[in-house]
CSV table of C-alpha atoms and ligand atoms in Angstrom, one decimal:
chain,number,residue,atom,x,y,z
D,1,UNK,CA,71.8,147.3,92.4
D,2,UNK,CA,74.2,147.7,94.8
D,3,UNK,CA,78.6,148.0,93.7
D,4,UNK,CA,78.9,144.4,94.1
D,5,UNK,CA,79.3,142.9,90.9
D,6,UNK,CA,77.4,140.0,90.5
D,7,UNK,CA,79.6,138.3,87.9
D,8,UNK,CA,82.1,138.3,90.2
D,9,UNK,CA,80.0,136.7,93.0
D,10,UNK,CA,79.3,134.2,90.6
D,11,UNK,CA,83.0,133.1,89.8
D,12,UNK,CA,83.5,133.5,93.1
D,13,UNK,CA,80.5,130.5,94.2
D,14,UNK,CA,82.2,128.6,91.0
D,15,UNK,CA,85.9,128.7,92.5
D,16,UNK,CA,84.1,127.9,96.2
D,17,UNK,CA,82.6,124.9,94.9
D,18,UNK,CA,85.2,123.5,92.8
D,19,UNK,CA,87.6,123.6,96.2
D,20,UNK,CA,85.9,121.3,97.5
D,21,UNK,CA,85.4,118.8,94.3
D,22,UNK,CA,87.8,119.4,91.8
D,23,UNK,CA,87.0,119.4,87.7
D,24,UNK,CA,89.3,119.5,84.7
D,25,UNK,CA,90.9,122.8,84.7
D,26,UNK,CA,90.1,123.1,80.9
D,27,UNK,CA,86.1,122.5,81.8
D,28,UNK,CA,86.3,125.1,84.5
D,29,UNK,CA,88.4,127.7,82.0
D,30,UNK,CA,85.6,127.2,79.5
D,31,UNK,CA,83.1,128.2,82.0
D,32,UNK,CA,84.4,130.9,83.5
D,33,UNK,CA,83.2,132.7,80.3
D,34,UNK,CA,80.1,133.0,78.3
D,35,UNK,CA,79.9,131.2,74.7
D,36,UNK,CA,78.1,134.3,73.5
D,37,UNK,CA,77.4,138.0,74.1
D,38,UNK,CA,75.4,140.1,72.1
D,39,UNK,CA,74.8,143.9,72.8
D,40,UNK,CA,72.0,145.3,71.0
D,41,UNK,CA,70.4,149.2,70.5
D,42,UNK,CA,66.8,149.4,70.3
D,43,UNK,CA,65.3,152.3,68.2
D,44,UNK,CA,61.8,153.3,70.2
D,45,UNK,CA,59.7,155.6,68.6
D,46,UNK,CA,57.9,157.6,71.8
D,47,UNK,CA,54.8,158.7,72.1
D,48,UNK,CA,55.8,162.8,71.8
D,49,UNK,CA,57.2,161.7,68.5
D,50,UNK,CA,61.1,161.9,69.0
D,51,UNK,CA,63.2,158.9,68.7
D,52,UNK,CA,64.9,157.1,71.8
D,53,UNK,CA,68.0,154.4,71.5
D,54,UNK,CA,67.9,151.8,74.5
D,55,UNK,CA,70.6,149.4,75.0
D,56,UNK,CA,69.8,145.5,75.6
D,57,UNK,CA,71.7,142.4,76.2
D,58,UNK,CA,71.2,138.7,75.4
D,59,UNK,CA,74.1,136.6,77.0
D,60,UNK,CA,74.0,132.7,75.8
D,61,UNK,CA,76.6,131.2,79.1
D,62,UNK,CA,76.5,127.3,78.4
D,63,UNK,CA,74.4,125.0,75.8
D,64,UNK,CA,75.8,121.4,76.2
D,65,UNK,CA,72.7,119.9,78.2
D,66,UNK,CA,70.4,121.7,75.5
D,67,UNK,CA,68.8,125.3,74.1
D,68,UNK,CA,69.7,128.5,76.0
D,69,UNK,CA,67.2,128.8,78.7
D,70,UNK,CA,66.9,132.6,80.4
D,71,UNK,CA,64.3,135.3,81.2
D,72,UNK,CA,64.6,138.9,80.1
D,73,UNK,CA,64.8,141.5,82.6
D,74,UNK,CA,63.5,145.4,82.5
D,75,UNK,CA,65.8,147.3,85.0
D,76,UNK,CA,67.0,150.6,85.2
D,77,UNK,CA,70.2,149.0,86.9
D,78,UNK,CA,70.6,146.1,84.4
D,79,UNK,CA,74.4,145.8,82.9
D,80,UNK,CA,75.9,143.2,80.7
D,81,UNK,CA,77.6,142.0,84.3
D,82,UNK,CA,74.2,141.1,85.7
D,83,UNK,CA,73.2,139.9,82.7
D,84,UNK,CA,76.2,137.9,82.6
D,85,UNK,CA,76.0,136.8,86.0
D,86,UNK,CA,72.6,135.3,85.6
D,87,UNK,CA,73.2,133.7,82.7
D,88,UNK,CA,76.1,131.4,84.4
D,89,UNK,CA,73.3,130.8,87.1
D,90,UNK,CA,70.5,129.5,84.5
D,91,UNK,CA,73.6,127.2,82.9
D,92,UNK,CA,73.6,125.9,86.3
D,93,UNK,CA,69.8,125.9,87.7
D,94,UNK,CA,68.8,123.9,84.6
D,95,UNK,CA,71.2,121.7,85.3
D,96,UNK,CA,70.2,121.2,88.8
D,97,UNK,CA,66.6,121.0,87.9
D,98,UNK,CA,67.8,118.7,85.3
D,99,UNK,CA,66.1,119.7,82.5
D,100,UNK,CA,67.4,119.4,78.9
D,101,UNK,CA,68.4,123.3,78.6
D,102,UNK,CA,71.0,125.8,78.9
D,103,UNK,CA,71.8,128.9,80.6
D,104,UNK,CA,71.2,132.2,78.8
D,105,UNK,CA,69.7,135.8,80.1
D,106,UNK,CA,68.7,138.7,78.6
D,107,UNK,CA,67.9,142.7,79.2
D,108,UNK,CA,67.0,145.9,78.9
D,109,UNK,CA,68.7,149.3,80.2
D,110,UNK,CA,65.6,150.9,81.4
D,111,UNK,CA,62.7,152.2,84.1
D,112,UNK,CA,60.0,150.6,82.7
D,113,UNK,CA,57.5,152.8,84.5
D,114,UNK,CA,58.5,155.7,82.7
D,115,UNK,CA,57.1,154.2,79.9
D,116,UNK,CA,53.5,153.7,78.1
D,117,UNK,CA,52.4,150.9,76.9
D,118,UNK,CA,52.6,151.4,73.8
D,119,UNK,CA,56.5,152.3,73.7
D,120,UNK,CA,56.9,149.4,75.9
D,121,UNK,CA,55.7,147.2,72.9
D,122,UNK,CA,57.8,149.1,70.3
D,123,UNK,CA,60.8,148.4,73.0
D,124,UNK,CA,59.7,144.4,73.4
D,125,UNK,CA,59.4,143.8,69.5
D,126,UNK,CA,62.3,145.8,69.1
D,127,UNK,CA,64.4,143.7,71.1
D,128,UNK,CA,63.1,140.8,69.3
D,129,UNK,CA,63.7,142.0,65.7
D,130,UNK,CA,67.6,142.9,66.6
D,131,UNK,CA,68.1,139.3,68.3
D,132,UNK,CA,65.9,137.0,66.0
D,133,UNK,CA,68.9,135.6,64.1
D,134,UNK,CA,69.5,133.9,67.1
D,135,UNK,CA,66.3,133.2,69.3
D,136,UNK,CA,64.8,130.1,67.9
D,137,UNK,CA,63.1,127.2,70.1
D,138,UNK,CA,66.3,125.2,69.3
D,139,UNK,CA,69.0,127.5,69.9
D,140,UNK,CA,68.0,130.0,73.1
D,141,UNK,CA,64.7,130.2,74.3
D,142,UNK,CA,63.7,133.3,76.6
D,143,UNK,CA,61.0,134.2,78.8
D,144,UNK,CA,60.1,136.9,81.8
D,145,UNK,CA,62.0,138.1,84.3
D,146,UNK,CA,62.0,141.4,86.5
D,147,UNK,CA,59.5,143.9,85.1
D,148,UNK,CA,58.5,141.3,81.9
D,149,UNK,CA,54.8,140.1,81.7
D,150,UNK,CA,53.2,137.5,79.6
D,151,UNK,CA,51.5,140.4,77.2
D,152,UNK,CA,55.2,141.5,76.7
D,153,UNK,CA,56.5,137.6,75.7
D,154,UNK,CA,53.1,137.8,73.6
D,155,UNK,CA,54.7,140.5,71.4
D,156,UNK,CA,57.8,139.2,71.1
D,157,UNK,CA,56.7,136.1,70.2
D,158,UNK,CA,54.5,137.6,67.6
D,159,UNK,CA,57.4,139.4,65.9
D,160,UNK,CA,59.2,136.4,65.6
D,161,UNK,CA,56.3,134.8,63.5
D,162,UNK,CA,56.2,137.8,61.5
D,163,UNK,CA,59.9,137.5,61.0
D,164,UNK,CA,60.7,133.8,60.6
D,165,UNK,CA,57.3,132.5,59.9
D,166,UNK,CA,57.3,129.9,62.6
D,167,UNK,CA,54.2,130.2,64.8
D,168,UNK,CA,54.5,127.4,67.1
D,169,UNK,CA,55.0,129.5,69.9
D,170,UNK,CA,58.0,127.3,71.5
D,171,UNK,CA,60.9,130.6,71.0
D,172,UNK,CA,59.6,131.9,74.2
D,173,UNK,CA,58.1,131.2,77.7
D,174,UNK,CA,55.8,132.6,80.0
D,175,UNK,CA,53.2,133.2,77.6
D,176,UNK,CA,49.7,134.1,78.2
D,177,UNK,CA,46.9,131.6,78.6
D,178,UNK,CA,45.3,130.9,75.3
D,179,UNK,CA,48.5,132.1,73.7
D,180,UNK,CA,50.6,129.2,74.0
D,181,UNK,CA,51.2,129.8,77.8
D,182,UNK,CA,51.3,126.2,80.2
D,183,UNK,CA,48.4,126.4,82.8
D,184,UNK,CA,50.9,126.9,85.8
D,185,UNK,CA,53.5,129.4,84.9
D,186,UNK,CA,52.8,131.9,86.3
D,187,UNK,CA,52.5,130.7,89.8
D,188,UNK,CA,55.5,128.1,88.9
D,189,UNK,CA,58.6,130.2,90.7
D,190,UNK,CA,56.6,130.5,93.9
D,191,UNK,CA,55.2,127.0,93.7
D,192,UNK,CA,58.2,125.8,93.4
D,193,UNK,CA,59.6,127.4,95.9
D,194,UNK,CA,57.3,126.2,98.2
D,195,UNK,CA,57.8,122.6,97.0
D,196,UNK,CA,61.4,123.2,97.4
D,197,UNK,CA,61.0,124.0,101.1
D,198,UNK,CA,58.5,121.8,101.7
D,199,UNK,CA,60.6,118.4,100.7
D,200,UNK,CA,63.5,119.6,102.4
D,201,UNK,CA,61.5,121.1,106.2
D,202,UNK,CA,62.2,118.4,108.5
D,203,UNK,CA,65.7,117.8,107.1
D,204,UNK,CA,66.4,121.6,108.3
D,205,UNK,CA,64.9,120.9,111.3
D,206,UNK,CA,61.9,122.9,111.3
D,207,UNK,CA,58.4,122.5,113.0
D,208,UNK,CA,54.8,121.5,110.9
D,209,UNK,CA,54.0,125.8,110.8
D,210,UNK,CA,57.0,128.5,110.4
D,211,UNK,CA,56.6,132.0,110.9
D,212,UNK,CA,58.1,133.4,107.3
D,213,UNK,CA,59.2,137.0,105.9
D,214,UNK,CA,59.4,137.7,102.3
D,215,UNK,CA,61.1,140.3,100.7
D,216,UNK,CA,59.7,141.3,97.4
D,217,UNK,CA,56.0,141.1,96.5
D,218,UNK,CA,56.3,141.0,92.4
D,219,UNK,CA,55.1,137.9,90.8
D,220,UNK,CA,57.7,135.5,92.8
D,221,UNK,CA,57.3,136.7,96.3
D,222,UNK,CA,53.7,137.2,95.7
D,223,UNK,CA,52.8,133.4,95.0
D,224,UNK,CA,55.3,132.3,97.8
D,225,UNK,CA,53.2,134.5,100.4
D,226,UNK,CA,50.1,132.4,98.8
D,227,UNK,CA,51.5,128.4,99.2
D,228,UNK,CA,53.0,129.0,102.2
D,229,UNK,CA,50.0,130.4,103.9
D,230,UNK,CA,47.8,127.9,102.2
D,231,UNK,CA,49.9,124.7,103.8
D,232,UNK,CA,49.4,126.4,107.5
D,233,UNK,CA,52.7,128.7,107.5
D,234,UNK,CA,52.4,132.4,108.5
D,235,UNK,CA,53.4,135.2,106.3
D,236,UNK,CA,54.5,137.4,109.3
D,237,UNK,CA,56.3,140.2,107.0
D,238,UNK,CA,56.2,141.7,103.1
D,239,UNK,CA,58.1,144.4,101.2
D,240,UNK,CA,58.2,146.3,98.3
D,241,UNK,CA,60.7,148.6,96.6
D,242,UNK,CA,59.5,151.2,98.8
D,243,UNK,CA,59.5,149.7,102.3
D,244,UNK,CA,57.9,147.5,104.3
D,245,UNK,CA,55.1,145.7,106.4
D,246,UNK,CA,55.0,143.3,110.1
D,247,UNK,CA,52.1,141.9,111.5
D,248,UNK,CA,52.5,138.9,113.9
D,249,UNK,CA,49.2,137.0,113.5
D,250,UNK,CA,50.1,136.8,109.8
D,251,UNK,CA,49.5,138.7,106.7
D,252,UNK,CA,46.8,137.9,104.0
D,253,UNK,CA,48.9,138.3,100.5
D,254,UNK,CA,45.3,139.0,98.6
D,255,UNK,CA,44.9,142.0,101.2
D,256,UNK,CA,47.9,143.1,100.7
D,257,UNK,CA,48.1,142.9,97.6
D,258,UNK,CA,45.1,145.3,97.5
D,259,UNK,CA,46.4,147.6,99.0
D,260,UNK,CA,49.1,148.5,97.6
D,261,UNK,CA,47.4,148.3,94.4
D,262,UNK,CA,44.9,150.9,96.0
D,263,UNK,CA,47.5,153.1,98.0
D,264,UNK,CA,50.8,152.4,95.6
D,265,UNK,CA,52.4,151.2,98.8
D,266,UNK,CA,52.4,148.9,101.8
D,267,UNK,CA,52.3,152.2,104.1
D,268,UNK,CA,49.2,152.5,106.9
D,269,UNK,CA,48.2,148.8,106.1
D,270,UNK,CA,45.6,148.3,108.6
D,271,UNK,CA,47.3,146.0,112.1
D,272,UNK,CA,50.5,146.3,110.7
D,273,UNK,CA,53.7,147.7,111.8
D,274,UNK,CA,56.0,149.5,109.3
D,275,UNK,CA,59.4,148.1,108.8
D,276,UNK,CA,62.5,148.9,106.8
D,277,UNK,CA,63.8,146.8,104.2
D,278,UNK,CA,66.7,146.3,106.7
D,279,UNK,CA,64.6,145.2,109.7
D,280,UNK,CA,62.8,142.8,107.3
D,281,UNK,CA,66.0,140.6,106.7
D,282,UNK,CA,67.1,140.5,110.1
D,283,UNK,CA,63.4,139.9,111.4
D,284,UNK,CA,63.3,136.7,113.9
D,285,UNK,CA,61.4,134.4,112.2
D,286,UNK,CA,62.0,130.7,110.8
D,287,UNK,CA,62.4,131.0,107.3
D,288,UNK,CA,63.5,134.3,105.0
D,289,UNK,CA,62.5,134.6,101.6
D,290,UNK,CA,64.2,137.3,99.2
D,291,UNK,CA,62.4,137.4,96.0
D,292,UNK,CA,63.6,141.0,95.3
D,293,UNK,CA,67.0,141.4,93.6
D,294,UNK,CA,70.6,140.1,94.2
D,295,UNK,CA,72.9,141.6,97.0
D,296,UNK,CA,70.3,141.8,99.6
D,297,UNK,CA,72.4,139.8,102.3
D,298,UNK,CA,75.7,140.9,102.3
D,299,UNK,CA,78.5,140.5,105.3
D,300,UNK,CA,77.2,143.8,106.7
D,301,UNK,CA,73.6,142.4,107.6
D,302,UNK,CA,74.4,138.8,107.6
D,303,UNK,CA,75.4,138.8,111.1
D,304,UNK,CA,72.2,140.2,112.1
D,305,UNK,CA,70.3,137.4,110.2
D,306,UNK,CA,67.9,135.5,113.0
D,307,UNK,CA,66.1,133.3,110.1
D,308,UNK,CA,67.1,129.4,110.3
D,309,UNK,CA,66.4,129.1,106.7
D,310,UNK,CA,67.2,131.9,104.0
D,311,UNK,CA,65.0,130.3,101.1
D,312,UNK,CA,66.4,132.3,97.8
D,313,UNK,CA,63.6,132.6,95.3
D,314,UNK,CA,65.2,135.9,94.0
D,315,UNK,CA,68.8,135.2,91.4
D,316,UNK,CA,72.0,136.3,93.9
D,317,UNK,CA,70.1,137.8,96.7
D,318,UNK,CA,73.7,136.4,98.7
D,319,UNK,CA,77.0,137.6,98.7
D,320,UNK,CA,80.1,135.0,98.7
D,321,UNK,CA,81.1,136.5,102.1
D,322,UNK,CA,77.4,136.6,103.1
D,323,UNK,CA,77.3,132.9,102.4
D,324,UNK,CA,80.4,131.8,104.7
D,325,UNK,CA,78.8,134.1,107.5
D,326,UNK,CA,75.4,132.1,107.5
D,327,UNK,CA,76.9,129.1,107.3
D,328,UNK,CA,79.1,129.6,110.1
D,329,UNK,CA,75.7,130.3,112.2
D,330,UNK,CA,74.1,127.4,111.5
D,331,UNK,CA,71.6,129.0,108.8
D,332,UNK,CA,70.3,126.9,106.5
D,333,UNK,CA,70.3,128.6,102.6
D,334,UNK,CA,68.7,127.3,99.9
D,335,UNK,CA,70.2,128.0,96.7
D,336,UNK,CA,68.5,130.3,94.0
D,337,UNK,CA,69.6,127.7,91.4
D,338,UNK,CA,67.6,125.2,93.4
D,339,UNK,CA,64.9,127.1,95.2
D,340,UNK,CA,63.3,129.3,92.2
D,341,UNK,CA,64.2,126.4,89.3
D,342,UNK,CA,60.3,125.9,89.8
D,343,UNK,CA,60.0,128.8,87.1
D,344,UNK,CA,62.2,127.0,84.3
D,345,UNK,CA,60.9,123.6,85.1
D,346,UNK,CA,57.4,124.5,84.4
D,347,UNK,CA,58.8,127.0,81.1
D,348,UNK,CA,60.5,124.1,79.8
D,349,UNK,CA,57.0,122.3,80.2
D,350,UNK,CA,55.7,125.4,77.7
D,351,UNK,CA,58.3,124.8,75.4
D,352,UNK,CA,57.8,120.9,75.4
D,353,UNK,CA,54.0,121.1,75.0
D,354,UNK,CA,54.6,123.9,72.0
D,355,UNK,CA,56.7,121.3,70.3
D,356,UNK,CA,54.6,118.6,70.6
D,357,UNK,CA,51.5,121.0,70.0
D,358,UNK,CA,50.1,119.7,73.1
D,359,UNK,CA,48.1,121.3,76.4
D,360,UNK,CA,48.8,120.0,80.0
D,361,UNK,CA,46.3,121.0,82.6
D,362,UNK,CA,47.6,122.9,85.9
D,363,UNK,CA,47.2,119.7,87.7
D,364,UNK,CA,49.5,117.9,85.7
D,365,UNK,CA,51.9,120.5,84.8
D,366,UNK,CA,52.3,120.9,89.2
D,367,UNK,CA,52.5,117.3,90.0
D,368,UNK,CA,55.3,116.7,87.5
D,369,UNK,CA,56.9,119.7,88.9
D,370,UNK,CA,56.6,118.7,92.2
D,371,UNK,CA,58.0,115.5,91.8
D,372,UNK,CA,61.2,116.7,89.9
D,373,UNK,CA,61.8,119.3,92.9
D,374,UNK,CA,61.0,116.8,95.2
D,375,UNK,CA,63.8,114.4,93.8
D,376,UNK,CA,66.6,117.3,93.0
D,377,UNK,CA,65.9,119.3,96.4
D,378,UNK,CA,66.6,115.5,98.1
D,379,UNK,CA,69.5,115.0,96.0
D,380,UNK,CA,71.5,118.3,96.7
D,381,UNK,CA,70.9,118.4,100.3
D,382,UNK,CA,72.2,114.5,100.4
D,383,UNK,CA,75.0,115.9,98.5
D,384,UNK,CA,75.9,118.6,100.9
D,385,UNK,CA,75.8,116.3,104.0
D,386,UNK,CA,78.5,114.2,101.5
D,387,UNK,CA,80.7,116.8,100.8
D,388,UNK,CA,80.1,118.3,104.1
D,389,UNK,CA,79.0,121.7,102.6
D,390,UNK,CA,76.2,124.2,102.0
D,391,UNK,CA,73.6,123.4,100.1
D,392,UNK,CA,74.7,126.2,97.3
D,393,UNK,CA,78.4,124.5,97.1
D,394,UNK,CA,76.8,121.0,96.8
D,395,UNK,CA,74.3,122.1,94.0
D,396,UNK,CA,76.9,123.3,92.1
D,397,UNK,CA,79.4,120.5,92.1
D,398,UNK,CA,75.6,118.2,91.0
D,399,UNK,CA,75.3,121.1,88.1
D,400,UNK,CA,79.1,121.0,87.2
D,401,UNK,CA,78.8,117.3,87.2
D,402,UNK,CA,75.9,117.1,85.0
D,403,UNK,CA,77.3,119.7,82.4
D,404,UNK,CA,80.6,118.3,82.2
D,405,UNK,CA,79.2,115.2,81.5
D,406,UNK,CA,77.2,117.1,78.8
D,407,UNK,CA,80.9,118.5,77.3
D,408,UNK,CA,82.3,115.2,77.6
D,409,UNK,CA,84.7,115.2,80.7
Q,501,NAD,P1,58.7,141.3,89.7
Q,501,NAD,O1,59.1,142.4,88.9
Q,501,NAD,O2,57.3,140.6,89.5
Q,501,NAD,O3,58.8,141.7,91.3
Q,501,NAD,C1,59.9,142.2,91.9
Q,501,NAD,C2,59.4,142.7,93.3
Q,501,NAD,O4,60.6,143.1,94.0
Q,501,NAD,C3,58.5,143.9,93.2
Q,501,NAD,O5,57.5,143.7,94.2
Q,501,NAD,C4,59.4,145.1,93.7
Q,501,NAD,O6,58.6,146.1,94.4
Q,501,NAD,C5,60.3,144.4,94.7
Q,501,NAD,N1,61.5,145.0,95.0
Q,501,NAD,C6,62.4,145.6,94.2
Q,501,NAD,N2,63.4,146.1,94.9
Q,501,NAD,C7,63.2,145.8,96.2
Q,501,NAD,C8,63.8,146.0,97.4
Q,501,NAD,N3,65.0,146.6,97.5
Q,501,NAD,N4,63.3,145.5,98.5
Q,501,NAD,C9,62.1,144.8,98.5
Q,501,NAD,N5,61.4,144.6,97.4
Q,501,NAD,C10,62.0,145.1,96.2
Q,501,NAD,O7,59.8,140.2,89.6
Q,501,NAD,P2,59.7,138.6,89.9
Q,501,NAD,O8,59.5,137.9,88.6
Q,501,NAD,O9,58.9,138.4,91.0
Q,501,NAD,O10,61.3,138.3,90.2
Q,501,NAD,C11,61.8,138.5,91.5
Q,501,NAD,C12,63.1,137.7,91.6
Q,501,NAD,O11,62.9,136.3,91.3
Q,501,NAD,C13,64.2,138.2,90.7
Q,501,NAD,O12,65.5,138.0,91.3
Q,501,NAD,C14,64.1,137.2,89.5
Q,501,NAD,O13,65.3,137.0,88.8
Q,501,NAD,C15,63.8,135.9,90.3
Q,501,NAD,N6,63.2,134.9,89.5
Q,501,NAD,C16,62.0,135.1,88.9
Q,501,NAD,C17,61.4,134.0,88.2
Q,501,NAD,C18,60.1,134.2,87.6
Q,501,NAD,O14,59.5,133.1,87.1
Q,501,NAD,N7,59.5,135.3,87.5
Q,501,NAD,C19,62.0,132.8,88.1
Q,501,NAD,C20,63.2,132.6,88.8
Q,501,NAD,C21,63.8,133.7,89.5
C-alpha cells in the first residue's frame, strides 16, 4: 500500500461531499469516527511446531440502517487505518445499495502465501474464536475480501457453531455452495459491476462496445473481464501483482486465466504485449477498471489517465486529489461504494436466505440484483447532475442522507 493513508482519503471524500450539501454538524462528528474498534492477537500453531502471534482487526464504523456488514482482508500491508478506512466505505456502500446493513471491516496482518493451509485455518478459526463475542448474524456480519476464500468463511463459520451453537450459517457471507453460500456470490462484485456500468453507458456517453483495461485479475477483476466480454465489450488489457498484459483484438479472461495459473504470471502470454502496471492505467481505452487495491490513481498519474470512464470495483483505488484531476477532464468515475456494492447486495441475499432457511437460484438472486443496481446507479448519477457534482460526491450525500435518516436527523 502506498503512504497515503486511506482513512484520511476517506474523511477527506466525507468533508468534499458535505460542502456541497450540508448535514447537522453533530451527525457528521459522529461519523467521522468508528462506533467500535477491536484489535485482536491470534495465537497460530505452525506447521514446524513453534508458536506465531498475528495481529487482526475488526472495525464496526456505523449500524443505524442495520447489522455491520464488511469483508475480512489477508494483506501483508493491512493496518487498523485501512481497516478503518473501509469500514466508513461499507457504512456508506450499504447505504447506497440500500440494503438493511451497516459498515464494518475486518483483517489480518499477514502474507498469506507464506502460509499452508493448514495454519491458514488455525489463523481463520482463530480470528473467529477472539471476535465471537461480537460476530453474530444480528450484530456484524462478515464475509471475504482480499486473499479470503469461501473454504476460509467455511471455517470460521464453523467455529462459531462450535462456539455459540447457532448453525444457521447467517454470521457470515460468501460461503461455499452447499454450505450455506447464495448461488451468485461469487461472481456478484463483478456482475455487479457490469450491471453498474451497463445502466449508466449511454448516460456517460459511450458507444454499444468499449475497449476496457482492468487492473487486478483476483476474484473481482476476473468476473468483470468475463460480463464485459460476454455483452460484446473488449478486454484489451489485464494485470496482476506482478505486471501486466495488452493485446488489441481483446483478451480471453479463461486464457488468461490459464496461464498464469500454468506460468505464475501473465509474462510471454501468447499475441500480447507486456505492460507495466503504470502503462495499464494510463492505457487509451474507454473504460478503466481497478479491481486491485486503493491508491492506484493518484495526482501523479491522473493526468495521464486517457479512460472516459474509471469504473472502481476495487475499495479507494482514487485519491481525493486524484478525484478533482479527473473530474476536471471530463472523466467519468464511478464510485467504489456504488460500482462493487454488487458483492454486499448479493451477501446480504446470503444472510437473508440463512434466516429465513431458504435457497434462491442464481437466476433470481441476479435479476434482483440487477434491478436494485439498476435503480441506485440511476438514482446517484441523477443526483450528481442535481448537485452538479461527481458521481462519488453525489453518492455520498444519497448514503449520508439515508443514514442520517437512520440516526434520526
Ligand atoms: P483477490 O485477492 O481475489 O484479487 C486481488 C487481485 O489484485 C489479484 O489478482 C492480485 O494479483 C491483484 N493485485 C494486487 N496488487 C496489484 C497491483 N499493484 N496491480 C495489479 N494487480 C494487483 O481480491 P478481490 O476479492 O478480487 O478484491 C479486489 C478489490 O475489490 C479489493 O479492493 C476489494 O476490497 C474489492 N472488493 C471485493 C469484493 C468481493 O466481493 N470480493 C467486493 C467489493 C470490493
Amino acid at each position: 500500500m502506498s503512504s497515503i493513508n486511506p482513512f484520511e482519503n476517506a474523511l477527506a471524500q466525507l468533508s468534499r461531499a458535505t460542502v456541497i450539501k450540508s448535514f447537522p454538524a453533530e451527525f457528521l462528528t459522529q461519523l467521522e469516527s468508528p462506533n467500535r474498534e477491536v484489535h485482536v492477537s491470534i495465537p497460530v500453531k505452525m506447521d514446524d511446531g513453534t508458536l506465531r502471534v498475528f495481529h487482526g482487526y475488526r472495525v464496526e464504523y456505523n449500524n443505524a440502517r442495520g447489522p455491520y456488514k464488511g469483508g475480512i482482508r489477508y494483506h501483508q500491508d493491512t493496518d487498523i487505518s485501512e481497516v478503518k478506512a473501509l469500514a466508513f466505505w461499507m457504512a456508506l456502500k450499504c447505504a447506497v445499495a440500500n440494503i438493511p446493513m451497516g459498515g464494518g471491516k475486518g483483517g489480518i496482518t499477514l502474507d498469506p502465501k507464506t502460509l499452508s493451509k493448514t495454519e491458514l485455518e488455525g489463523l481463520s478459526r482463530g480470528y473467529m474464536r477472539r471476535l465471537s463475542d461480537i460476530f453474530g448474524p444480528e450484530k456484524d456480519v462478515p464475509a471475504p475480501d482480499v486473499n479470503t476464500t469461501p473454504e476460509m468463511m467455511d471455517w470460521m463459520n464453523d467455529e462459531y457453531t462450535k462456539i455459540t451453537g447457532d448453525a444457521r450459517g447467517a454470521v457470515i457471507t460468501g460461503k461455499p455452495l452447499g454450505k450455506g453460500g447464495s448461488e451468485g456470490r461469487g461472481p456478484a462484485t463483478g456482475l455487479g459491476g457490469f450491471y453498474v456500468f451497463d445502466a449508466l453507458r449511454e448516460k456517460m456517453n459511450l458507444p454499444a462496445s468499449c475497449t476496457v483495461a482492468i487492473q487486478g485479475m483476483g476474484n473481482v477483476g476476473g468476473f468483470a473481464a468475463k460480463f464485459f466480454t460476454e455483452a460484446g465489450h473488449t478486454v484489451v488489457a489485464m494485470s496482476d501483482s506482478k505486471g501486466g498484459i495488452y493485446k488489441a483484438d481483446g483478451l480471453k479472461y479463461d486464457e488468461v486465466e490459464n496461464y498464469k495459473k500454468e506460468h505464475g504470471s501473465l509474462a510471454g502470454f501468447p499475441g500480447a504485449k507486456e505492460i507495466t502496471q503504470a502503462e495499464l492505467l494510463t492505457l487509451d481505452c474507454d473504460v478503466l477498471v481497478p479491481a486491485a487495491l486503493e491508491n492506484q490513481i493518484t495526482e501523479e498519474n491522473a493526468g495521464n489517465i486517457k479512460a472516459k470512464v474509471v469504473l472502481e470495483l476495487a475499495n479507494g483505488p482514487t485519491t481525493t486529489p486524484a478525484d478533482d484531476i479527473l473530474f476536471g477532464k471530463g472523466i467519468h468515475v464511478v464510485p467504489d461504494i456504488l460500482a462493487n456494492s454488487g458483492g454486499v447486495t448479493v451477501s446480504t441475499y446470503e444472510w437473508e436466505q440463512n434466516m429465513k432457511g431458504e435457497s434462491w437460484t442464481e437466476a433470481d438472486v441476479n435479476a434482483k440484483m440487477k434491478e436494485s443496481l439498476n435503480r441506485e446507479a440511476i438514482a446517484i448519477f441523477d443526483a450528481s447532475v442535481e448537485h452538479k457534482t461527481d458521481m462519488r460526491r453525489a453518492a455520498f450525500i444519497v448514503a449520508l442522507e439515508r443514514i442520517a435518516k437512520a440516526m434520526g436527523y
